[in-house]
Amino acid sequence: MHLAVWTYEGPPHVGAMRIAASMRDVHYVLHAPQGDTYADLLFTMIARQKARPPVTYTTFQARDLGGDTAGLFKAACADAYDRFRPAALLVGSSCTAELIQDDPGGLAEGMDLPIPVVPLELPAYQRKENWGAAETFYRLVRAFAGPSAPPPGTARAPRAAGHRPRCNILGPTALGFRHRDDVTEIVSLLGRIGVDVNVVAPLGASVADLARLGEAEMNVVLYPEVAGVAAAWLGRTFGQRTIRAIPIGVLGTRGFIAEIAEAAGLDADVLLAAEESRLPWYSRSVDSTYLTGKRVFIFGDATHAIAAARVAAKELGFAVVGLGTYAREFGREVREAAAEYGVEPLITDDYLEVEAKVAELQPELVLGTQMERHIAKRLGIPCAVISAPVHVQDFPARYSPQMGFEGANVLFDTWVHPLMMGLEEHLLGMFRDDFEFHDGAAPSHLGHAPTPRTEPAPEPALAVSTAAPAVAPAAPEPPGQPGWTPEAEKELGRIPFFVRGKARRNTERFASERGLVRITVETLYDAKAHFSR
Amino acid sequence: MHERGQREVFCGLTGIIWLHRKIQDAFFLIVGSRTCAHLMQSAAGVMIFAEPRFATAIIDERDLAGLADANEELDRLVTKLIARRPDIRLLFLVGSCPSEVIKLDLSRAAQRLDSVLSPGVRVLNYSGSGIETTFTQGEDACLAALVPEMAEAKAEDRSLLIVGALAETVEDQFRRLFAEMGVGPVTFLPPRRAAELPAVGPGTRMLLAQPFLADTARSLETRGAKRLAAPFPLGMEGTTGWLAAAAEEWGVPRQRFDDAVAAPRRRAAIALAAHRERLEGSRIFFFPDSQLEIPLARFCAAELGMTPLEIGTPYLHREHLAEELALLPAGSRIVEGQHVERQLDRCREARPDIAVCGLGLANPLEAEGITTKWSIELVFTPIQGFDQAGDLAGLFARPLSRRDRLEV
């Protein structure tokens, strides 16, 4: 058992729903108790879809448990087929149905429905949403692309002369973070560089489209969390090249173009010359100088977290002080990326661990998920969302890709917005007692009403460090707990709030490393010189 | 009419979303699966919480395989939780479908933890599982768990107990009205803080403020309380009938009652008239959700001149709703239970002017051109009492007025 205040991923059957809801003619019969239909809201409310997701639930209740729940399941399958006439049926269990062991796959196959049935085994007590999505997509791809597979070992025929290279785009789903606009951006980019798109799947695909997957010569895996497994199988089966570069950020997009150009035999330099994002100029313009070395903590799914770290460090000039993911399946990739920035990787799906890490690191900006917004609020740190899980505000009406060159423009605006703007930051460092623009007040461009100044100024998340007693303690305090003199405490208060936590931590570390019992103003400045950033 | 099939409803866990705000020093720990945790954050996670007052103890495969002693695991998590949140005074262990199916005995776990954590923290349990409870029944189960905790009132002490979570302003309005009539003392279940739990005894008379409190009422009756039969305090007439039931029990003279309610009744009439103009003659279709459907349909018909085409309810407690049923237009079609696909067929065929339904159906119906009022809002909004009658009518009028305004 583990305590979850918030969970980064839903159960695996929600991943399966995302695949079913992405496609056009697949229906999913889910053996689940009454109440599990809440998941429909994810699609109809959070992603604002116009149709109900193609899911029939058995919604059994306590009184059904003594009776024939298997019969209930079969009736639901028959009803769903009669009513929706899908091209294929997915069948599976939710967590509670897994406990009652009715075997939906076996039951549905025994019904002789006139359409293919794809049974799903999604272990709800071990696996999570993205795994469920990946497994479901893989099962569907095998079931429908599989029959057109050439005999093993067949070499792929070269592209006929005069034809443009063709690729599949794999991974975008319903309820994916910005998948809608990422697909538009990448399809358009591919079109400009001379690559045709064969099938986009699962988003918008039909069962017949899946059967055509083998016709493309390469697979663009935009979201490895969903499509990695299916792409690996397609690569092996059809001899297709897999494009793994993630086109997030300017560098990411350039790398993506280069990889495709190489695979398709096109000239990358020509392609790159024509493409542009505003991010490089915005980031070089002097207004952005104050962004240099801003300490940023990054957390999300592995794909978005790794890409965000690269953009933060190399395109915006931030200092990455923490990098992590909730996707254990991608731990290796995140560890490698963390090593590149010299930070300790955080691989966990425990929200409280992430919170503790953010509190410890005291970053000036958090790039994370909806969950990190809770953490950032508690700790009073600016935050922007880079990855699922997200809520309704991150399914915007406007065009807002994360990928491609327009995506880089979006990232620049989104990440810089929550930070206090340069002039305000400077003035706050000089004059600390303004009634309106004071310490701990929200950045004024975010438009909150002035918060009354309180004495002493609030210090987020520092409950562990309490002010030292005025008189030095008789016995030395344990290491790591040096006391602050009132003068030093006051001087600390003069440091702008967004770096104060870091300054306090550094000074305490400096003092305890030197065995100092009391922190004076001198110690504070000694530590500042020692750690000068 | 009774119907069975796929039910598009919430489970009782969702009650936590308003209960955690109502009882401010309570914490709700769901013992369930990742699905339960996901439900809660999908429903509540749009609010950004610095310190949420609910969480999930997620059962994993080690618990199922019997490798981990579920009780020891639970004790460990609760200890961790209490250390993090020392301000908690009342902890609910909330059962879910998985915990019920594997027959994890949460009532014993609650007793054990209670003996360890008392007197600082009381630990109680109830089930919010989908297999046993539908949406607002979660509140019923929670309040029923509180009943044994209530102090014993002396037999000769007469008091009025209002049962069901109400908005704070609504509570205060009712308090003032009862005071004017000379009815009292008045207490409320649930209280705003754990320590303010009212006493109950043979002198207690209870008014149900909500129609979904079957188990709570039964538990209170075993403690000697007597239920006053009344319609629910929705709209001008419902509120009058509800207050009158208490006034009658307390022997309040007719004149004093009329004096007390005259001004708010007048205000309610004015507020209702504004909306009646837009709503009169509209045809309304209720999908089952909260058990509020029958009182709401009665209000819509009697006070706004609307025609209920179908009134779906997840569960129909005939005794508690007897006064409401008597006030419904004759021949109203009431459907207990649900077969969502067939009900959607009936709704599409009837083409109501407004359909009251859950969020899983609302946008899809709007996309089909049927105006909807999402039903959950009726549980989250102050709608009881005279001064909310206009607001309640406004909830139905707003989607229609929006449709009138939008030109795109």
Tab-separated table of C-alpha atoms in Angstrom, chain A residues 112-320:
chain	number	residue	atom	x	y	z
A	112	ASP	CA	-18.642	-15.319	-32.061
A	113	LEU	CA	-19.090	-11.643	-32.777
A	114	PRO	CA	-18.696	-10.863	-36.488
A	115	ILE	CA	-15.811	-8.435	-35.812
A	116	PRO	CA	-12.300	-8.900	-34.447
A	117	VAL	CA	-12.057	-8.854	-30.652
A	118	VAL	CA	-8.815	-7.653	-29.089
A	119	PRO	CA	-8.563	-8.762	-25.453
A	120	LEU	CA	-6.525	-6.574	-23.101
A	121	GLU	CA	-4.605	-7.811	-20.068
A	122	LEU	CA	-3.829	-4.683	-18.099
A	123	PRO	CA	-2.582	-5.451	-14.570
A	124	ALA	CA	-4.135	-2.561	-12.670
A	125	TYR	CA	-2.203	-3.138	-9.446
A	126	GLN	CA	1.198	-3.092	-11.149
A	127	ARG	CA	0.928	-0.864	-14.195
A	128	LYS	CA	-0.378	2.567	-14.995
A	129	GLU	CA	-1.989	4.710	-17.645
A	130	ASN	CA	0.829	5.149	-20.161
A	131	TRP	CA	1.691	1.475	-19.999
A	132	GLY	CA	-1.983	0.691	-20.619
A	133	ALA	CA	-2.035	3.004	-23.629
A	134	ALA	CA	1.184	1.553	-25.049
A	135	GLU	CA	0.022	-2.025	-24.555
A	136	THR	CA	-3.390	-1.349	-26.108
A	137	PHE	CA	-1.884	0.398	-29.113
A	138	TYR	CA	0.618	-2.429	-29.555
A	139	ARG	CA	-2.161	-5.062	-29.404
A	140	LEU	CA	-4.197	-3.164	-31.994
A	141	VAL	CA	-1.226	-2.634	-34.304
A	142	ARG	CA	-0.294	-6.324	-34.125
A	143	ALA	CA	-3.875	-7.386	-34.706
A	144	PHE	CA	-4.436	-5.226	-37.780
A	145	ALA	CA	-1.015	-4.498	-39.335
A	146	GLY	CA	0.151	-8.020	-38.528
A	147	PRO	CA	-1.748	-9.819	-41.333
A	148	SER	CA	0.045	-7.745	-44.002
A	149	ALA	CA	3.516	-8.450	-42.559
A	150	PRO	CA	6.020	-9.882	-45.045
A	151	PRO	CA	7.762	-13.163	-44.186
A	152	PRO	CA	10.462	-12.634	-41.546
A	153	GLY	CA	13.768	-11.537	-43.007
A	154	THR	CA	12.269	-9.935	-46.125
A	155	ALA	CA	14.260	-6.819	-47.029
A	156	ARG	CA	12.288	-3.649	-47.543
A	157	ALA	CA	12.000	-2.681	-51.210
A	158	PRO	CA	13.647	0.687	-51.967
A	159	ARG	CA	11.408	3.658	-52.602
A	160	ALA	CA	10.326	3.921	-56.236
A	161	ALA	CA	11.965	6.755	-58.154
A	162	GLY	CA	10.034	10.008	-58.169
A	163	HIS	CA	8.142	9.242	-54.958
A	164	ARG	CA	8.458	11.315	-51.838
A	165	PRO	CA	9.463	9.472	-48.683
A	166	ARG	CA	6.523	8.412	-46.515
A	167	CYS	CA	6.322	8.094	-42.742
A	168	ASN	CA	3.791	7.232	-40.064
A	169	ILE	CA	3.322	9.505	-37.089
A	170	LEU	CA	2.846	7.346	-34.005
A	171	GLY	CA	1.837	8.172	-30.474
A	172	PRO	CA	-0.626	11.075	-30.404
A	173	THR	CA	-3.771	10.224	-28.437
A	174	ALA	CA	-6.925	11.709	-27.061
A	175	LEU	CA	-6.191	13.436	-23.731
A	176	GLY	CA	-2.524	13.831	-24.668
A	177	PHE	CA	-0.794	17.050	-23.629
A	178	ARG	CA	-0.991	19.299	-26.742
A	179	HIS	CA	-1.108	16.265	-29.064
A	180	ARG	CA	-3.719	17.941	-31.267
A	181	ASP	CA	-1.458	20.875	-32.188
A	182	ASP	CA	1.787	18.920	-32.145
A	183	VAL	CA	0.383	16.717	-34.913
A	184	THR	CA	-0.612	19.742	-36.990
A	185	GLU	CA	2.801	21.309	-36.498
A	186	ILE	CA	4.775	18.183	-37.339
A	187	VAL	CA	2.622	17.174	-40.324
A	188	SER	CA	3.109	20.661	-41.712
A	189	LEU	CA	6.856	20.579	-41.029
A	190	LEU	CA	7.188	17.192	-42.735
A	191	GLY	CA	5.236	18.471	-45.720
A	192	ARG	CA	7.598	21.431	-46.086
A	193	ILE	CA	10.693	19.273	-45.965
A	194	GLY	CA	9.292	16.851	-48.525
A	195	VAL	CA	8.075	13.901	-46.458
A	196	ASP	CA	4.529	12.570	-46.862
A	197	VAL	CA	2.518	11.246	-43.953
A	198	ASN	CA	1.054	7.783	-44.483
A	199	VAL	CA	-0.924	7.250	-41.261
A	200	VAL	CA	-1.228	9.231	-38.021
A	201	ALA	CA	-2.132	6.811	-35.233
A	202	PRO	CA	-3.843	6.289	-32.937
A	203	LEU	CA	-5.277	9.834	-33.057
A	204	GLY	CA	-7.824	9.941	-35.864
A	205	ALA	CA	-6.965	6.510	-37.258
A	206	SER	CA	-9.361	3.724	-38.214
A	207	VAL	CA	-8.763	-0.004	-38.077
A	208	ALA	CA	-8.178	0.088	-41.849
A	209	ASP	CA	-5.497	2.758	-41.344
A	210	LEU	CA	-3.664	0.488	-38.909
A	211	ALA	CA	-3.632	-2.190	-41.602
A	212	ARG	CA	-1.703	0.242	-43.864
A	213	LEU	CA	1.033	1.053	-41.341
A	214	GLY	CA	3.538	-1.211	-43.099
A	215	GLU	CA	3.421	0.883	-46.274
A	216	ALA	CA	5.492	3.757	-44.869
A	217	GLU	CA	9.262	3.530	-44.876
A	218	MET	CA	9.730	5.066	-41.454
A	219	ASN	CA	7.923	5.728	-38.181
A	220	VAL	CA	8.098	9.047	-36.403
A	221	VAL	CA	7.615	8.263	-32.707
A	222	LEU	CA	6.404	11.541	-31.254
A	223	TYR	CA	5.451	10.067	-27.888
A	224	PRO	CA	7.547	7.023	-26.966
A	225	GLU	CA	5.422	6.492	-23.824
A	226	VAL	CA	2.504	5.463	-26.029
A	227	ALA	CA	4.038	4.285	-29.294
A	228	GLY	CA	7.482	2.990	-28.372
A	229	VAL	CA	6.467	-0.653	-28.117
A	230	ALA	CA	4.337	-0.617	-31.275
A	231	ALA	CA	7.054	1.187	-33.259
A	232	ALA	CA	9.670	-1.348	-32.196
A	233	TRP	CA	7.448	-4.174	-33.434
A	234	LEU	CA	6.677	-2.372	-36.696
A	235	GLY	CA	10.383	-1.718	-37.236
A	236	ARG	CA	11.209	-5.383	-36.778
A	237	THR	CA	8.298	-6.628	-38.829
A	238	PHE	CA	8.356	-4.263	-41.789
A	239	GLY	CA	12.013	-3.151	-41.783
A	240	GLN	CA	10.922	0.435	-41.064
A	241	ARG	CA	13.307	3.022	-39.731
A	242	THR	CA	12.299	4.575	-36.386
A	243	ILE	CA	12.793	8.326	-35.950
A	244	ARG	CA	13.441	8.899	-32.248
A	245	ALA	CA	14.438	12.575	-32.054
A	246	ILE	CA	11.794	14.528	-30.161
A	247	PRO	CA	11.090	17.822	-31.961
A	248	ILE	CA	10.631	19.929	-28.820
A	249	GLY	CA	12.618	23.170	-28.722
A	250	VAL	CA	14.734	24.656	-31.482
A	251	LEU	CA	17.593	22.195	-31.006
A	252	GLY	CA	15.166	19.292	-30.745
A	253	THR	CA	13.410	20.281	-33.942
A	254	ARG	CA	16.676	20.768	-35.809
A	255	GLY	CA	17.844	17.353	-34.627
A	256	PHE	CA	14.544	15.853	-35.734
A	257	ILE	CA	14.872	17.341	-39.216
A	258	ALA	CA	18.448	16.123	-39.462
A	259	GLU	CA	17.464	12.588	-38.461
A	260	ILE	CA	14.619	12.445	-40.971
A	261	ALA	CA	16.777	13.946	-43.705
A	262	GLU	CA	19.407	11.327	-43.070
A	263	ALA	CA	16.863	8.513	-43.101
A	264	ALA	CA	15.125	9.770	-46.232
A	265	GLY	CA	18.243	10.788	-48.150
A	266	LEU	CA	17.366	14.489	-48.181
A	267	ASP	CA	19.726	17.428	-47.636
A	268	ALA	CA	19.214	18.618	-44.053
A	269	ASP	CA	21.124	21.874	-44.497
A	270	VAL	CA	18.794	23.058	-47.221
A	271	LEU	CA	15.766	22.106	-45.122
A	272	LEU	CA	17.056	23.793	-41.996
A	273	ALA	CA	17.919	27.042	-43.727
A	274	ALA	CA	14.275	27.644	-44.513
A	275	GLU	CA	12.928	27.048	-41.011
A	276	GLU	CA	12.845	29.462	-38.160
A	277	SER	CA	11.574	30.044	-34.669
A	278	ARG	CA	11.440	33.343	-32.802
A	279	LEU	CA	12.839	31.739	-29.669
A	280	PRO	CA	16.541	32.202	-30.528
A	281	TRP	CA	16.170	35.961	-31.062
A	282	TYR	CA	13.852	36.484	-28.097
A	283	SER	CA	16.260	34.583	-25.921
A	284	ARG	CA	19.258	36.594	-27.198
A	285	SER	CA	17.557	39.970	-26.886
A	286	VAL	CA	18.845	41.882	-23.836
A	287	ASP	CA	15.487	41.716	-22.110
A	288	SER	CA	16.215	38.030	-21.510
A	289	THR	CA	19.618	38.574	-19.889
A	290	TYR	CA	18.081	38.374	-16.415
A	291	LEU	CA	16.947	34.822	-17.228
A	292	THR	CA	20.579	33.709	-17.115
A	293	GLY	CA	21.201	31.122	-14.455
A	294	LYS	CA	17.605	31.117	-13.119
A	295	ARG	CA	17.394	27.917	-11.150
A	296	VAL	CA	14.770	25.613	-12.596
A	297	PHE	CA	13.371	22.284	-11.427
A	298	ILE	CA	11.894	20.032	-14.128
A	299	PHE	CA	9.518	17.097	-13.695
A	300	GLY	CA	7.090	15.310	-15.993
A	301	ASP	CA	6.875	12.395	-18.352
A	302	ALA	CA	10.339	11.460	-19.571
A	303	THR	CA	9.935	12.808	-23.090
A	304	HIS	CA	8.793	16.255	-22.045
A	305	ALA	CA	11.118	16.491	-19.047
A	306	ILE	CA	14.256	15.656	-21.034
A	307	ALA	CA	13.278	18.004	-23.839
A	308	ALA	CA	12.440	20.772	-21.362
A	309	ALA	CA	15.825	20.419	-19.696
A	310	ARG	CA	17.567	20.933	-23.025
A	311	VAL	CA	15.465	23.981	-23.868
A	312	ALA	CA	15.944	25.418	-20.372
A	313	ALA	CA	19.705	24.966	-20.311
A	314	LYS	CA	20.704	25.555	-23.905
A	315	GLU	CA	18.008	27.768	-25.355
A	316	LEU	CA	16.958	29.950	-22.413
A	317	GLY	CA	20.156	29.911	-20.350
A	318	PHE	CA	18.527	28.646	-17.151
A	319	ALA	CA	20.400	26.464	-14.669
A	320	VAL	CA	18.758	23.052	-14.393
